[in-house]
A tleap script that builds the chain and sets N, CA, C and O, in Angstrom:
source leaprc.protein.ff14SB
mol = sequence {
  NMET ALA GLN CYS CYS ASN ASP CYS PHE LYS
  VAL CYS GLU PRO LEU ASN ALA CYS PRO THR
  ALA PHE TYR VAL GLN VAL PRO THR ASP TYR
  THR GLU PRO GLU ILE LEU LEU ASN ILE THR
  LYS PRO GLY VAL ASN VAL ARG ILE GLN GLN
  LEU LEU THR ILE ASP ILE ASP GLY PHE ILE
  ASP ALA ASP LEU GLU ALA MET PRO GLU ALA
  PHE LEU ASN PRO TRP GLY GLY GLN TYR THR
  VAL SER PHE THR ASN SER ALA THR LEU GLN
  PRO VAL ILE PHE LYS ALA GLY ASP GLY ASN
  GLN TYR THR ASP ILE CYS MET SER PHE SER
  GLN THR TYR ILE ASN GLN GLU ASP ASN TRP
  VAL ALA LEU ASN ILE PHE ASN ASP ASN GLN
  PRO ILE LEU TYR CPRO
}
set mol.1.N position { -3.293 -15.750 19.944 }
set mol.1.CA position { -2.772 -15.210 18.712 }
set mol.1.C position { -3.760 -14.181 18.175 }
set mol.1.O position { -4.959 -14.450 18.097 }
set mol.2.N position { -3.268 -13.020 17.811 }
set mol.2.CA position { -4.126 -11.958 17.289 }
set mol.2.C position { -4.618 -12.316 15.895 }
set mol.2.O position { -3.887 -12.895 15.091 }
set mol.3.N position { -5.856 -11.964 15.625 }
set mol.3.CA position { -6.401 -12.220 14.301 }
set mol.3.C position { -5.974 -11.112 13.359 }
set mol.3.O position { -5.834 -9.955 13.756 }
set mol.4.N position { -5.773 -11.477 12.132 }
set mol.4.CA position { -5.337 -10.506 11.138 }
set mol.4.C position { -6.529 -9.731 10.603 }
set mol.4.O position { -7.620 -10.274 10.433 }
set mol.5.N position { -6.303 -8.490 10.348 }
set mol.5.CA position { -7.267 -7.670 9.606 }
set mol.5.C position { -8.610 -7.526 10.287 }
set mol.5.O position { -9.622 -7.449 9.589 }
set mol.6.N position { -8.683 -7.484 11.602 }
set mol.6.CA position { -9.962 -7.325 12.290 }
set mol.6.C position { -10.621 -5.997 11.956 }
set mol.6.O position { -11.793 -5.964 11.581 }
set mol.7.N position { -9.895 -4.925 12.085 }
set mol.7.CA position { -10.460 -3.599 11.943 }
set mol.7.C position { -9.801 -2.823 10.817 }
set mol.7.O position { -9.587 -1.617 10.937 }
set mol.8.N position { -9.484 -3.487 9.748 }
set mol.8.CA position { -8.834 -2.808 8.639 }
set mol.8.C position { -9.861 -2.383 7.599 }
set mol.8.O position { -10.974 -2.908 7.561 }
set mol.9.N position { -9.478 -1.429 6.755 }
set mol.9.CA position { -10.295 -1.080 5.604 }
set mol.9.C position { -10.015 -2.139 4.547 }
set mol.9.O position { -8.869 -2.305 4.130 }
set mol.10.N position { -11.038 -2.851 4.112 }
set mol.10.CA position { -10.853 -3.952 3.173 }
set mol.10.C position { -11.049 -3.473 1.734 }
set mol.10.O position { -12.106 -2.946 1.386 }
set mol.11.N position { -10.029 -3.660 0.910 }
set mol.11.CA position { -10.107 -3.357 -0.509 }
set mol.11.C position { -10.790 -4.545 -1.161 }
set mol.11.O position { -10.281 -5.665 -1.110 }
set mol.12.N position { -11.942 -4.305 -1.773 }
set mol.12.CA position { -12.759 -5.406 -2.306 }
set mol.12.C position { -12.148 -6.081 -3.522 }
set mol.12.O position { -12.097 -7.310 -3.589 }
set mol.13.N position { -11.689 -5.302 -4.473 }
set mol.13.CA position { -11.163 -5.863 -5.711 }
set mol.13.C position { -9.680 -6.202 -5.548 }
set mol.13.O position { -8.908 -5.371 -5.069 }
set mol.14.N position { -9.277 -7.408 -5.940 }
set mol.14.CA position { -7.838 -7.732 -5.886 }
set mol.14.C position { -7.048 -6.840 -6.839 }
set mol.14.O position { -7.544 -6.458 -7.899 }
set mol.15.N position { -5.844 -6.518 -6.462 }
set mol.15.CA position { -4.951 -5.708 -7.286 }
set mol.15.C position { -4.190 -6.608 -8.250 }
set mol.15.O position { -4.083 -7.812 -8.018 }
set mol.16.N position { -3.662 -6.039 -9.327 }
set mol.16.CA position { -2.848 -6.820 -10.268 }
set mol.16.C position { -1.650 -7.415 -9.544 }
set mol.16.O position { -0.961 -6.727 -8.791 }
set mol.17.N position { -1.410 -8.689 -9.776 }
set mol.17.CA position { -0.314 -9.393 -9.107 }
set mol.17.C position { 1.037 -9.011 -9.701 }
set mol.17.O position { 1.130 -8.591 -10.855 }
set mol.18.N position { 2.068 -9.164 -8.900 }
set mol.18.CA position { 3.460 -8.963 -9.306 }
set mol.18.C position { 3.661 -7.642 -10.061 }
set mol.18.O position { 4.122 -7.647 -11.202 }
set mol.19.N position { 3.320 -6.521 -9.433 }
set mol.19.CA position { 3.431 -5.240 -10.133 }
set mol.19.C position { 4.889 -4.856 -10.412 }
set mol.19.O position { 5.811 -5.277 -9.714 }
set mol.20.N position { 5.059 -4.042 -11.460 }
set mol.20.CA position { 6.379 -3.479 -11.761 }
set mol.20.C position { 6.577 -2.173 -11.007 }
set mol.20.O position { 7.705 -1.698 -10.873 }
set mol.21.N position { 5.494 -1.590 -10.515 }
set mol.21.CA position { 5.529 -0.409 -9.657 }
set mol.21.C position { 4.293 -0.459 -8.763 }
set mol.21.O position { 3.221 -0.876 -9.199 }
set mol.22.N position { 4.450 -0.032 -7.509 }
set mol.22.CA position { 3.344 -0.055 -6.544 }
set mol.22.C position { 3.265 1.312 -5.885 }
set mol.22.O position { 4.111 1.677 -5.069 }
set mol.23.N position { 2.224 2.067 -6.257 }
set mol.23.CA position { 2.008 3.413 -5.728 }
set mol.23.C position { 0.909 3.362 -4.682 }
set mol.23.O position { -0.115 2.708 -4.876 }
set mol.24.N position { 1.128 4.057 -3.573 }
set mol.24.CA position { 0.146 4.078 -2.490 }
set mol.24.C position { -0.149 5.529 -2.139 }
set mol.24.O position { 0.763 6.313 -1.873 }
set mol.25.N position { -1.434 5.880 -2.140 }
set mol.25.CA position { -1.856 7.227 -1.735 }
set mol.25.C position { -1.706 7.343 -0.226 }
set mol.25.O position { -2.175 6.484 0.521 }
set mol.26.N position { -1.057 8.397 0.212 }
set mol.26.CA position { -0.883 8.672 1.638 }
set mol.26.C position { -2.168 9.328 2.149 }
set mol.26.O position { -2.824 10.049 1.397 }
set mol.27.N position { -2.540 9.092 3.407 }
set mol.27.CA position { -3.730 9.773 3.931 }
set mol.27.C position { -3.670 11.274 3.649 }
set mol.27.O position { -2.639 11.916 3.848 }
set mol.28.N position { -4.781 11.814 3.189 }
set mol.28.CA position { -4.800 13.183 2.681 }
set mol.28.C position { -4.499 14.247 3.734 }
set mol.28.O position { -4.106 15.357 3.375 }
set mol.29.N position { -4.668 13.946 5.012 }
set mol.29.CA position { -4.378 14.945 6.050 }
set mol.29.C position { -2.987 14.772 6.670 }
set mol.29.O position { -2.653 15.465 7.631 }
set mol.30.N position { -2.190 13.877 6.144 }
set mol.30.CA position { -0.820 13.670 6.635 }
set mol.30.C position { 0.063 14.797 6.099 }
set mol.30.O position { -0.002 15.115 4.912 }
set mol.31.N position { 0.889 15.407 6.959 }
set mol.31.CA position { 1.619 16.623 6.564 }
set mol.31.C position { 3.139 16.493 6.504 }
set mol.31.O position { 3.799 17.405 6.005 }
set mol.32.N position { 3.708 15.420 6.982 }
set mol.32.CA position { 5.163 15.269 6.929 }
set mol.32.C position { 5.603 15.001 5.485 }
set mol.32.O position { 4.805 14.503 4.691 }
set mol.33.N position { 6.862 15.322 5.126 }
set mol.33.CA position { 7.330 15.075 3.754 }
set mol.33.C position { 7.655 13.604 3.479 }
set mol.33.O position { 7.733 13.196 2.320 }
set mol.34.N position { 7.843 12.809 4.531 }
set mol.34.CA position { 8.145 11.384 4.394 }
set mol.34.C position { 7.202 10.584 5.289 }
set mol.34.O position { 6.641 11.103 6.254 }
set mol.35.N position { 7.047 9.321 4.946 }
set mol.35.CA position { 6.195 8.437 5.735 }
set mol.35.C position { 6.794 7.032 5.689 }
set mol.35.O position { 7.447 6.660 4.714 }
set mol.36.N position { 6.569 6.266 6.739 }
set mol.36.CA position { 6.983 4.869 6.755 }
set mol.36.C position { 5.822 4.019 6.255 }
set mol.36.O position { 4.727 4.053 6.817 }
set mol.37.N position { 6.070 3.259 5.197 }
set mol.37.CA position { 5.088 2.333 4.647 }
set mol.37.C position { 5.380 0.953 5.217 }
set mol.37.O position { 6.512 0.474 5.152 }
set mol.38.N position { 4.360 0.321 5.772 }
set mol.38.CA position { 4.484 -1.024 6.335 }
set mol.38.C position { 3.616 -1.971 5.520 }
set mol.38.O position { 2.423 -1.724 5.346 }
set mol.39.N position { 4.197 -3.041 5.024 }
set mol.39.CA position { 3.447 -4.067 4.301 }
set mol.39.C position { 3.697 -5.381 5.017 }
set mol.39.O position { 4.840 -5.801 5.196 }
set mol.40.N position { 2.609 -6.024 5.426 }
set mol.40.CA position { 2.714 -7.252 6.205 }
set mol.40.C position { 1.974 -8.388 5.514 }
set mol.40.O position { 0.869 -8.207 5.003 }
set mol.41.N position { 2.596 -9.558 5.507 }
set mol.41.CA position { 1.950 -10.801 5.104 }
set mol.41.C position { 1.686 -11.553 6.403 }
set mol.41.O position { 2.561 -12.275 6.882 }
set mol.42.N position { 0.495 -11.398 6.983 }
set mol.42.CA position { 0.247 -11.957 8.313 }
set mol.42.C position { 0.410 -13.465 8.411 }
set mol.42.O position { 0.906 -13.954 9.426 }
set mol.43.N position { 0.012 -14.215 7.398 }
set mol.43.CA position { 0.075 -15.672 7.475 }
set mol.43.C position { 1.473 -16.208 7.682 }
set mol.43.O position { 1.657 -17.254 8.305 }
set mol.44.N position { 2.470 -15.490 7.158 }
set mol.44.CA position { 3.850 -15.952 7.298 }
set mol.44.C position { 4.687 -14.997 8.157 }
set mol.44.O position { 5.899 -15.168 8.289 }
set mol.45.N position { 4.031 -14.001 8.731 }
set mol.45.CA position { 4.676 -13.039 9.628 }
set mol.45.C position { 5.875 -12.339 8.999 }
set mol.45.O position { 6.919 -12.187 9.634 }
set mol.46.N position { 5.720 -11.914 7.749 }
set mol.46.CA position { 6.756 -11.148 7.071 }
set mol.46.C position { 6.293 -9.709 7.012 }
set mol.46.O position { 5.178 -9.422 6.575 }
set mol.47.N position { 7.163 -8.794 7.458 }
set mol.47.CA position { 6.818 -7.375 7.444 }
set mol.47.C position { 7.948 -6.596 6.801 }
set mol.47.O position { 9.123 -6.781 7.120 }
set mol.48.N position { 7.560 -5.721 5.888 }
set mol.48.CA position { 8.522 -4.834 5.240 }
set mol.48.C position { 8.166 -3.411 5.638 }
set mol.48.O position { 6.995 -3.032 5.629 }
set mol.49.N position { 9.171 -2.627 5.987 }
set mol.49.CA position { 8.948 -1.220 6.320 }
set mol.49.C position { 9.911 -0.386 5.494 }
set mol.49.O position { 11.109 -0.667 5.451 }
set mol.50.N position { 9.378 0.651 4.832 }
set mol.50.CA position { 10.197 1.520 3.992 }
set mol.50.C position { 9.909 2.981 4.310 }
set mol.50.O position { 8.752 3.382 4.437 }
set mol.51.N position { 10.966 3.767 4.437 }
set mol.51.CA position { 10.838 5.218 4.589 }
set mol.51.C position { 10.804 5.806 3.186 }
set mol.51.O position { 11.765 5.679 2.428 }
set mol.52.N position { 9.684 6.455 2.841 }
set mol.52.CA position { 9.490 6.945 1.480 }
set mol.52.C position { 9.099 8.412 1.466 }
set mol.52.O position { 8.398 8.890 2.357 }
set mol.53.N position { 9.562 9.118 0.444 }
set mol.53.CA position { 9.218 10.520 0.244 }
set mol.53.C position { 7.885 10.602 -0.483 }
set mol.53.O position { 7.632 9.848 -1.423 }
set mol.54.N position { 7.039 11.516 -0.044 }
set mol.54.CA position { 5.718 11.681 -0.637 }
set mol.54.C position { 5.828 12.598 -1.847 }
set mol.54.O position { 6.356 13.706 -1.755 }
set mol.55.N position { 5.321 12.120 -2.991 }
set mol.55.CA position { 5.319 12.926 -4.215 }
set mol.55.C position { 4.347 14.085 -4.075 }
set mol.55.O position { 3.518 14.113 -3.166 }
set mol.56.N position { 4.462 15.038 -4.986 }
set mol.56.CA position { 3.595 16.212 -4.968 }
set mol.56.C position { 2.126 15.825 -5.117 }
set mol.56.O position { 1.245 16.566 -4.681 }
set mol.57.N position { 1.852 14.665 -5.732 }
set mol.57.CA position { 0.476 14.222 -5.924 }
set mol.57.C position { -0.069 13.418 -4.741 }
set mol.57.O position { -1.206 12.948 -4.784 }
set mol.58.N position { 0.741 13.258 -3.679 }
set mol.58.CA position { 0.287 12.568 -2.474 }
set mol.58.C position { 0.516 11.072 -2.469 }
set mol.58.O position { 0.055 10.379 -1.562 }
set mol.59.N position { 1.226 10.558 -3.473 }
set mol.59.CA position { 1.514 9.125 -3.539 }
set mol.59.C position { 2.957 8.852 -3.127 }
set mol.59.O position { 3.829 9.716 -3.222 }
set mol.60.N position { 3.177 7.632 -2.671 }
set mol.60.CA position { 4.530 7.133 -2.453 }
set mol.60.C position { 4.744 5.976 -3.422 }
set mol.60.O position { 3.799 5.288 -3.807 }
set mol.61.N position { 5.970 5.778 -3.799 }
set mol.61.CA position { 6.347 4.723 -4.740 }
set mol.61.C position { 7.131 3.690 -3.947 }
set mol.61.O position { 8.293 3.910 -3.604 }
set mol.62.N position { 6.493 2.567 -3.657 }
set mol.62.CA position { 7.158 1.522 -2.874 }
set mol.62.C position { 8.393 1.026 -3.621 }
set mol.62.O position { 8.377 0.878 -4.843 }
set mol.63.N position { 9.449 0.776 -2.879 }
set mol.63.CA position { 10.703 0.297 -3.463 }
set mol.63.C position { 10.625 -1.221 -3.621 }
set mol.63.O position { 10.942 -1.968 -2.695 }
set mol.64.N position { 10.202 -1.665 -4.795 }
set mol.64.CA position { 10.039 -3.100 -5.029 }
set mol.64.C position { 11.361 -3.844 -5.034 }
set mol.64.O position { 11.409 -5.029 -4.704 }
set mol.65.N position { 12.439 -3.157 -5.407 }
set mol.65.CA position { 13.745 -3.818 -5.429 }
set mol.65.C position { 14.245 -4.153 -4.032 }
set mol.65.O position { 15.091 -5.031 -3.869 }
set mol.66.N position { 13.726 -3.456 -3.022 }
set mol.66.CA position { 14.125 -3.734 -1.641 }
set mol.66.C position { 13.280 -4.844 -1.012 }
set mol.66.O position { 13.520 -5.242 0.128 }
set mol.67.N position { 12.294 -5.341 -1.758 }
set mol.67.CA position { 11.437 -6.426 -1.267 }
set mol.67.C position { 11.934 -7.759 -1.827 }
set mol.67.O position { 12.589 -7.790 -2.868 }
set mol.68.N position { 11.625 -8.851 -1.144 }
set mol.68.CA position { 11.951 -10.161 -1.725 }
set mol.68.C position { 11.273 -10.316 -3.088 }
set mol.68.O position { 10.207 -9.746 -3.318 }
set mol.69.N position { 11.874 -11.068 -3.971 }
set mol.69.CA position { 11.331 -11.259 -5.320 }
set mol.69.C position { 9.901 -11.793 -5.256 }
set mol.69.O position { 9.602 -12.719 -4.501 }
set mol.70.N position { 9.034 -11.198 -6.054 }
set mol.70.CA position { 7.611 -11.582 -6.151 }
set mol.70.C position { 6.903 -11.522 -4.802 }
set mol.70.O position { 6.008 -12.326 -4.543 }
set mol.71.N position { 7.287 -10.589 -3.943 }
set mol.71.CA position { 6.676 -10.450 -2.622 }
set mol.71.C position { 5.178 -10.165 -2.730 }
set mol.71.O position { 4.381 -10.712 -1.968 }
set mol.72.N position { 4.801 -9.311 -3.678 }
set mol.72.CA position { 3.395 -8.932 -3.843 }
set mol.72.C position { 2.755 -9.853 -4.891 }
set mol.72.O position { 2.656 -9.502 -6.067 }
set mol.73.N position { 2.328 -11.021 -4.447 }
set mol.73.CA position { 1.806 -12.017 -5.382 }
set mol.73.C position { 0.465 -12.558 -4.902 }
set mol.73.O position { 0.118 -12.392 -3.732 }
set mol.74.N position { -0.293 -13.200 -5.783 }
set mol.74.CA position { -1.626 -13.673 -5.413 }
set mol.74.C position { -1.622 -14.819 -4.409 }
set mol.74.O position { -2.639 -15.062 -3.761 }
set mol.75.N position { -0.518 -15.520 -4.266 }
set mol.75.CA position { -0.458 -16.643 -3.344 }
set mol.75.C position { -0.036 -16.213 -1.941 }
set mol.75.O position { 0.082 -17.042 -1.039 }
set mol.76.N position { 0.189 -14.922 -1.767 }
set mol.76.CA position { 0.552 -14.404 -0.455 }
set mol.76.C position { -0.633 -14.229 0.467 }
set mol.76.O position { -0.463 -13.960 1.657 }
set mol.77.N position { -1.846 -14.380 -0.072 }
set mol.77.CA position { -3.042 -14.223 0.750 }
set mol.77.C position { -3.343 -12.759 1.007 }
set mol.77.O position { -3.106 -11.901 0.158 }
set mol.78.N position { -3.865 -12.492 2.182 }
set mol.78.CA position { -4.263 -11.136 2.564 }
set mol.78.C position { -3.029 -10.364 3.031 }
set mol.78.O position { -2.277 -10.840 3.882 }
set mol.79.N position { -2.829 -9.195 2.482 }
set mol.79.CA position { -1.749 -8.295 2.899 }
set mol.79.C position { -2.349 -7.181 3.738 }
set mol.79.O position { -3.508 -6.807 3.559 }
set mol.80.N position { -1.555 -6.659 4.648 }
set mol.80.CA position { -1.963 -5.501 5.433 }
set mol.80.C position { -0.981 -4.376 5.165 }
set mol.80.O position { 0.233 -4.554 5.265 }
set mol.81.N position { -1.525 -3.209 4.822 }
set mol.81.CA position { -0.720 -2.011 4.585 }
set mol.81.C position { -1.064 -1.016 5.685 }
set mol.81.O position { -2.236 -0.794 5.987 }
set mol.82.N position { -0.042 -0.424 6.277 }
set mol.82.CA position { -0.257 0.621 7.276 }
set mol.82.C position { 0.828 1.672 7.121 }
set mol.82.O position { 1.811 1.474 6.407 }
set mol.83.N position { 0.635 2.784 7.799 }
set mol.83.CA position { 1.568 3.902 7.735 }
set mol.83.C position { 2.041 4.250 9.137 }
set mol.83.O position { 1.289 4.133 10.104 }
set mol.84.N position { 3.298 4.679 9.239 }
set mol.84.CA position { 3.851 5.177 10.490 }
set mol.84.C position { 4.375 6.577 10.243 }
set mol.84.O position { 5.073 6.827 9.260 }
set mol.85.N position { 4.031 7.491 11.146 }
set mol.85.CA position { 4.504 8.870 11.035 }
set mol.85.C position { 6.028 8.871 11.154 }
set mol.85.O position { 6.577 8.361 12.131 }
set mol.86.N position { 6.707 9.439 10.166 }
set mol.86.CA position { 8.172 9.412 10.151 }
set mol.86.C position { 8.792 10.283 11.235 }
set mol.86.O position { 9.938 10.055 11.622 }
set mol.87.N position { 8.061 11.273 11.731 }
set mol.87.CA position { 8.600 12.165 12.762 }
set mol.87.C position { 8.360 11.632 14.171 }
set mol.87.O position { 9.236 11.730 15.030 }
set mol.88.N position { 7.174 11.069 14.411 }
set mol.88.CA position { 6.816 10.631 15.765 }
set mol.88.C position { 6.922 9.118 15.952 }
set mol.88.O position { 6.917 8.630 17.082 }
set mol.89.N position { 7.019 8.371 14.843 }
set mol.89.CA position { 7.041 6.907 14.840 }
set mol.89.C position { 5.768 6.297 15.433 }
set mol.89.O position { 5.781 5.181 15.952 }
set mol.90.N position { 4.669 7.053 15.344 }
set mol.90.CA position { 3.362 6.575 15.793 }
set mol.90.C position { 2.552 6.105 14.588 }
set mol.90.O position { 2.722 6.630 13.487 }
set mol.91.N position { 1.676 5.123 14.784 }
set mol.91.CA position { 0.810 4.698 13.676 }
set mol.91.C position { -0.047 5.866 13.187 }
set mol.91.O position { -0.501 6.689 13.982 }
set mol.92.N position { -0.259 5.927 11.885 }
set mol.92.CA position { -1.101 6.975 11.309 }
set mol.92.C position { -2.534 6.456 11.288 }
set mol.92.O position { -2.818 5.407 10.710 }
set mol.93.N position { -3.426 7.199 11.920 }
set mol.93.CA position { -4.851 6.891 11.888 }
set mol.93.C position { -5.441 7.721 10.755 }
set mol.93.O position { -5.199 8.925 10.670 }
set mol.94.N position { -6.206 7.084 9.895 }
set mol.94.CA position { -6.735 7.795 8.725 }
set mol.94.C position { -8.219 7.516 8.554 }
set mol.94.O position { -8.750 6.516 9.036 }
set mol.95.N position { -8.873 8.443 7.844 }
set mol.95.CA position { -10.279 8.280 7.489 }
set mol.95.C position { -10.329 7.813 6.039 }
set mol.95.O position { -9.837 8.494 5.140 }
set mol.96.N position { -10.925 6.651 5.822 }
set mol.96.CA position { -11.030 6.090 4.476 }
set mol.96.C position { -12.260 6.661 3.769 }
set mol.96.O position { -13.022 7.442 4.339 }
set mol.97.N position { -12.428 6.250 2.525 }
set mol.97.CA position { -13.543 6.731 1.719 }
set mol.97.C position { -14.912 6.413 2.295 }
set mol.97.O position { -15.894 7.057 1.925 }
set mol.98.N position { -15.004 5.425 3.201 }
set mol.98.CA position { -16.293 5.083 3.810 }
set mol.98.C position { -16.609 5.949 5.022 }
set mol.98.O position { -17.658 5.783 5.645 }
set mol.99.N position { -15.694 6.892 5.370 }
set mol.99.CA position { -15.925 7.805 6.481 }
set mol.99.C position { -15.471 7.290 7.830 }
set mol.99.O position { -15.535 8.028 8.814 }
set mol.100.N position { -15.013 6.048 7.913 }
set mol.100.CA position { -14.557 5.474 9.177 }
set mol.100.C position { -13.051 5.628 9.328 }
set mol.100.O position { -12.333 5.821 8.347 }
set mol.101.N position { -12.579 5.540 10.574 }
set mol.101.CA position { -11.147 5.656 10.854 }
set mol.101.C position { -10.516 4.274 10.986 }
set mol.101.O position { -11.105 3.343 11.536 }
set mol.102.N position { -9.288 4.176 10.457 }
set mol.102.CA position { -8.540 2.917 10.455 }
set mol.102.C position { -7.051 3.208 10.674 }
set mol.102.O position { -6.599 4.350 10.594 }
set mol.103.N position { -6.311 2.134 10.951 }
set mol.103.CA position { -4.850 2.202 10.940 }
set mol.103.C position { -4.279 1.260 9.890 }
set mol.103.O position { -3.091 1.333 9.577 }
set mol.104.N position { -5.125 0.358 9.332 }
set mol.104.CA position { -4.652 -0.649 8.385 }
set mol.104.C position { -5.566 -0.742 7.167 }
set mol.104.O position { -6.764 -0.466 7.236 }
set mol.105.N position { -4.959 -1.141 6.052 }
set mol.105.CA position { -5.685 -1.452 4.825 }
set mol.105.C position { -5.407 -2.925 4.529 }
set mol.105.O position { -4.249 -3.344 4.544 }
set mol.106.N position { -6.440 -3.713 4.262 }
set mol.106.CA position { -6.269 -5.114 3.892 }
set mol.106.C position { -6.530 -5.250 2.402 }
set mol.106.O position { -7.486 -4.679 1.877 }
set mol.107.N position { -5.684 -6.002 1.727 }
set mol.107.CA position { -5.802 -6.160 0.276 }
set mol.107.C position { -5.237 -7.500 -0.131 }
set mol.107.O position { -4.569 -8.181 0.647 }
set mol.108.N position { -5.518 -7.863 -1.363 }
set mol.108.CA position { -4.951 -9.080 -1.933 }
set mol.108.C position { -4.654 -8.817 -3.401 }
set mol.108.O position { -4.980 -7.755 -3.932 }
set mol.109.N position { -4.037 -9.785 -4.044 }
set mol.109.CA position { -3.682 -9.656 -5.452 }
set mol.109.C position { -4.395 -10.726 -6.258 }
set mol.109.O position { -4.631 -11.831 -5.769 }
set mol.110.N position { -4.738 -10.392 -7.500 }
set mol.110.CA position { -5.488 -11.315 -8.357 }
set mol.110.C position { -4.583 -12.441 -8.855 }
set mol.110.O position { -3.360 -12.305 -8.896 }
set mol.111.N position { -5.205 -13.541 -9.226 }
set mol.111.CA position { -4.459 -14.664 -9.786 }
set mol.111.C position { -4.512 -14.660 -11.303 }
set mol.111.O position { -4.147 -15.643 -11.949 }
set mol.112.N position { -4.966 -13.554 -11.868 }
set mol.112.CA position { -5.010 -13.411 -13.320 }
set mol.112.C position { -3.650 -12.939 -13.817 }
set mol.112.O position { -3.065 -12.015 -13.251 }
set mol.113.N position { -3.159 -13.558 -14.849 }
set mol.113.CA position { -1.871 -13.186 -15.422 }
set mol.113.C position { -2.009 -11.872 -16.175 }
set mol.113.O position { -2.893 -11.734 -17.020 }
set mol.114.N position { -1.156 -10.917 -15.883 }
set mol.114.CA position { -1.163 -9.618 -16.543 }
set mol.114.C position { 0.023 -9.586 -17.499 }
set mol.114.O position { 1.173 -9.547 -17.064 }
set mol.115.N position { -0.249 -9.603 -18.779 }
set mol.115.CA position { 0.805 -9.617 -19.781 }
set mol.115.C position { 1.083 -8.189 -20.253 }
set mol.115.O position { 0.753 -7.813 -21.377 }
set mol.116.N position { 1.685 -7.423 -19.385 }
set mol.116.CA position { 2.014 -6.043 -19.694 }
set mol.116.C position { 3.447 -5.782 -19.270 }
set mol.116.O position { 3.920 -6.299 -18.258 }
set mol.117.N position { 4.124 -4.972 -20.063 }
set mol.117.CA position { 5.487 -4.605 -19.693 }
set mol.117.C position { 5.486 -3.728 -18.445 }
set mol.117.O position { 6.307 -3.908 -17.545 }
set mol.118.N position { 4.560 -2.783 -18.404 }
set mol.118.CA position { 4.421 -1.898 -17.240 }
set mol.118.C position { 3.143 -2.255 -16.506 }
set mol.118.O position { 2.062 -1.795 -16.875 }
set mol.119.N position { 3.258 -3.058 -15.488 }
set mol.119.CA position { 2.128 -3.500 -14.683 }
set mol.119.C position { 2.145 -2.721 -13.369 }
set mol.119.O position { 2.404 -3.287 -12.307 }
set mol.120.N position { 1.864 -1.411 -13.451 }
set mol.120.CA position { 1.887 -0.634 -12.216 }
set mol.120.C position { 0.532 -0.686 -11.533 }
set mol.120.O position { -0.510 -0.761 -12.184 }
set mol.121.N position { 0.569 -0.643 -10.208 }
set mol.121.CA position { -0.628 -0.739 -9.390 }
set mol.121.C position { -0.682 0.487 -8.491 }
set mol.121.O position { 0.324 0.875 -7.897 }
set mol.122.N position { -1.861 1.096 -8.394 }
set mol.122.CA position { -2.069 2.231 -7.492 }
set mol.122.C position { -3.122 1.853 -6.461 }
set mol.122.O position { -4.215 1.410 -6.812 }
set mol.123.N position { -2.791 2.027 -5.201 }
set mol.123.CA position { -3.714 1.776 -4.102 }
set mol.123.C position { -4.118 3.122 -3.523 }
set mol.123.O position { -3.292 3.832 -2.950 }
set mol.124.N position { -5.398 3.472 -3.676 }
set mol.124.CA position { -5.898 4.751 -3.190 }
set mol.124.C position { -7.299 4.534 -2.640 }
set mol.124.O position { -8.241 4.322 -3.403 }
set mol.125.N position { -7.441 4.588 -1.320 }
set mol.125.CA position { -8.748 4.407 -0.688 }
set mol.125.C position { -9.341 5.738 -0.239 }
set mol.125.O position { -10.389 5.765 0.407 }
set mol.126.N position { -8.678 6.839 -0.576 }
set mol.126.CA position { -9.090 8.141 -0.063 }
set mol.126.C position { -9.881 8.995 -1.056 }
set mol.126.O position { -10.802 9.712 -0.665 }
set mol.127.N position { -9.521 8.916 -2.337 }
set mol.127.CA position { -10.177 9.737 -3.359 }
set mol.127.C position { -9.974 9.056 -4.716 }
set mol.127.O position { -9.521 7.913 -4.783 }
set mol.128.N position { -10.309 9.756 -5.779 }
set mol.128.CA position { -10.198 9.159 -7.125 }
set mol.128.C position { -8.905 9.519 -7.839 }
set mol.128.O position { -8.771 9.245 -9.032 }
set mol.129.N position { -7.966 10.116 -7.152 }
set mol.129.CA position { -6.708 10.534 -7.796 }
set mol.129.C position { -5.883 9.328 -8.221 }
set mol.129.O position { -5.955 8.254 -7.624 }
set mol.130.N position { -5.105 9.540 -9.260 }
set mol.130.CA position { -4.142 8.554 -9.745 }
set mol.130.C position { -2.759 9.176 -9.656 }
set mol.130.O position { -2.637 10.398 -9.735 }
set mol.131.N position { -1.715 8.375 -9.494 }
set mol.131.CA position { -0.367 8.947 -9.420 }
set mol.131.C position { 0.038 9.583 -10.751 }
set mol.131.O position { -0.373 9.142 -11.824 }
set mol.132.N position { 0.849 10.624 -10.648 }
set mol.132.CA position { 1.446 11.231 -11.825 }
set mol.132.C position { 2.674 10.406 -12.157 }
set mol.132.O position { 3.612 10.331 -11.363 }
set mol.133.N position { 2.671 9.788 -13.323 }
set mol.133.CA position { 3.785 8.912 -13.702 }
set mol.133.C position { 4.792 9.713 -14.500 }
set mol.133.O position { 4.482 10.259 -15.558 }
set mol.134.N position { 5.992 9.772 -13.978 }
set mol.134.CA position { 7.077 10.513 -14.643 }
set mol.134.C position { 7.895 9.544 -15.474 }
set mol.134.O position { 8.173 8.429 -15.031 }
set mol.135.N position { 8.293 9.960 -16.696 }
set mol.135.CA position { 9.085 9.040 -17.536 }
set mol.135.C position { 10.441 8.748 -16.943 }
set mol.135.O position { 11.221 7.996 -17.526 }
savepdb mol mol.pdb
quit
């Protein structure tokens, strides 16, 4: 059995659990207008793949309504996020902020309750940019 997250870029800080929006920065050298976002819960072998359009700011907005309810939660353990090139269907290899190349990002969600109406989460391992939020 393959081990999860062997060579992934590990996000140290847990993200806010159960987000109302989940924005992911696409690798900065990716040039296609769309990308396939893959989110995997390795412990239970659940994988979601979504074809998403890249915003002008380089972020994609994951379709939470197409995911099972509360899919992104703190009890899900370690999640793996990866990208697939929408034109070639090949995994996207990217250089993270630490200068190394990866195909996967490993992350988890905090167990702290967030009492906010808009609990949006942005995952960006490439630079300090934040998504442009449109009303």
